Short mmCIF file of C-alpha atoms and ligand atoms in Angstrom, two decimals:
data_model
loop_
_atom_site.label_atom_id
_atom_site.label_comp_id
_atom_site.label_asym_id
_atom_site.label_seq_id
_atom_site.Cartn_x
_atom_site.Cartn_y
_atom_site.Cartn_z
CA MET Y 30 -17.07 6.86 -0.44
CA THR Y 31 -19.93 6.52 2.54
CA GLY Y 32 -20.87 4.06 4.65
CA HIS Y 33 -17.53 2.13 4.70
CA GLU Y 34 -16.09 1.28 7.66
CA PRO Y 35 -12.73 0.79 8.82
CA LEU Y 36 -12.10 -3.59 9.21
CA ARG Y 37 -10.72 -5.05 11.84
CA ARG Y 38 -9.33 -8.69 11.84
CA CYS Y 39 -10.93 -11.36 15.41
CA VAL Y 40 -7.82 -11.86 16.97
CA GLY Y 41 -9.55 -14.43 17.94
CA CYS Y 42 -11.13 -16.54 14.90
CA GLY Y 43 -9.89 -14.74 12.92
CA ARG Y 44 -12.66 -13.00 10.88
CA THR Y 45 -12.91 -9.20 9.35
CA ALA Y 46 -15.64 -7.45 11.10
CA PRO Y 47 -16.62 -3.82 11.08
CA ARG Y 48 -14.69 -1.80 13.58
CA ARG Y 49 -18.10 -1.09 16.34
CA SER Y 50 -19.23 -4.98 16.13
CA LEU Y 51 -15.39 -6.08 17.57
CA GLN Y 52 -14.56 -5.60 21.52
CA ARG Y 53 -11.92 -3.90 21.27
CA TRP Y 54 -9.01 -4.88 24.28
CA VAL Y 55 -5.99 -2.96 25.85
CA LEU Y 56 -3.44 -3.29 27.92
CA ASP Y 57 -3.12 -2.49 31.62
CA GLY Y 58 0.28 -2.73 32.40
CA SER Y 59 0.44 -6.31 31.21
CA ALA Y 60 -2.91 -6.97 32.48
CA LEU Y 61 -5.69 -7.16 29.16
CA VAL Y 62 -8.62 -4.87 29.89
CA ALA Y 63 -12.10 -3.97 27.83
CA ASP Y 64 -12.44 -0.76 25.84
CA PRO Y 65 -16.19 -0.67 25.35
CA ALA Y 66 -16.40 2.14 24.33
CA GLY Y 67 -13.46 1.73 22.01
CA GLN Y 68 -11.68 5.61 23.89
CA LEU Y 69 -8.89 3.49 26.06
CA PRO Y 70 -5.14 5.07 24.11
CA GLY Y 71 -2.40 3.03 22.74
CA ARG Y 72 -2.24 -0.52 20.78
CA GLY Y 73 -6.22 -2.06 21.14
CA ALA Y 74 -6.95 -5.18 19.69
CA TYR Y 75 -10.04 -6.57 18.52
CA THR Y 76 -12.79 -10.13 19.43
CA CYS Y 77 -15.92 -10.59 18.40
CA ARG Y 78 -18.35 -9.62 21.06
CA ALA Y 79 -18.52 -13.30 21.53
CA GLN Y 80 -17.09 -15.29 25.38
CA ASP Y 81 -15.55 -17.84 22.38
CA CYS Y 82 -13.47 -15.63 20.73
CA TYR Y 83 -12.23 -14.02 23.81
CA GLU Y 84 -11.45 -17.84 24.76
CA ARG Y 85 -9.59 -19.17 21.46
CA ALA Y 86 -7.72 -15.37 21.62
CA ARG Y 87 -6.69 -16.42 25.29
CA SER Y 88 -5.79 -20.36 24.84
CA ARG Y 89 -4.58 -19.69 21.83
CA GLY Y 90 -1.83 -16.46 22.33
CA GLY Y 91 -4.21 -14.14 19.78
CA PHE Y 92 -3.82 -11.28 22.51
CA ASN Y 93 -0.34 -11.95 22.50
CA ARG Y 94 0.86 -12.13 19.05
CA ALA Y 95 -2.27 -8.83 18.50
CA PHE Y 96 0.26 -7.23 21.29
CA ARG Y 97 3.57 -8.92 20.71
CA ARG Y 98 3.80 -9.50 24.12
CA ALA Y 99 2.97 -11.47 26.72
CA VAL Y 100 -0.42 -10.58 28.21
CA GLN Y 101 -2.20 -11.49 31.55
CA VAL Y 102 -5.60 -12.12 30.02
CA PRO Y 103 -8.16 -13.02 32.86
CA PRO Y 104 -9.36 -16.52 32.15
CA THR Y 105 -13.20 -15.77 33.05
CA ALA Y 106 -14.11 -13.54 29.99
CA PRO Y 107 -16.52 -9.86 31.61
CA ALA Y 108 -19.58 -9.50 31.05
CA GLY Y 109 -21.18 -8.19 28.12
CA LEU Y 110 -19.86 -10.69 25.55
CA GLU Y 111 -22.01 -12.83 24.22
CA SER Y 112 -22.95 -16.51 23.30
CA SER Y 113 -21.00 -17.14 19.52
CA GLU Y 114 -24.31 -18.23 18.35
CA ASN Y 115 -25.55 -15.03 19.23
CA VAL Y 116 -22.46 -12.87 17.45
CA HIS Y 117 -22.17 -14.68 14.21
CA LEU Y 118 -25.68 -15.45 14.04
CA ASP Y 119 -25.75 -13.53 10.77
CA THR Y 120 -22.58 -13.63 10.00
CA ALA Y 121 -22.10 -16.51 7.52
ZN1 ZN W 29 -14.45 -14.25 16.64
#
């Protein structure tokens, strides 16, 4: 089967999307850090590249569930995430 891409689930909104279209996150100690290249080792969590999903995952404990521990999530999303309008526009 050609063109198959691994799918990952956004821990913010719960939608499933191709891994490369999502933002990967990893832990540095207990702190959440972005992994823009998707190459950092260890367990990863994914969200849409949207501020909304980051906020939702942070406020609802999505990151904690994904990593199965208490994660220190920065209150402000790192640069690089877009508004949800741009991200979700063509994926409804
Ligand atoms: Zn999402």
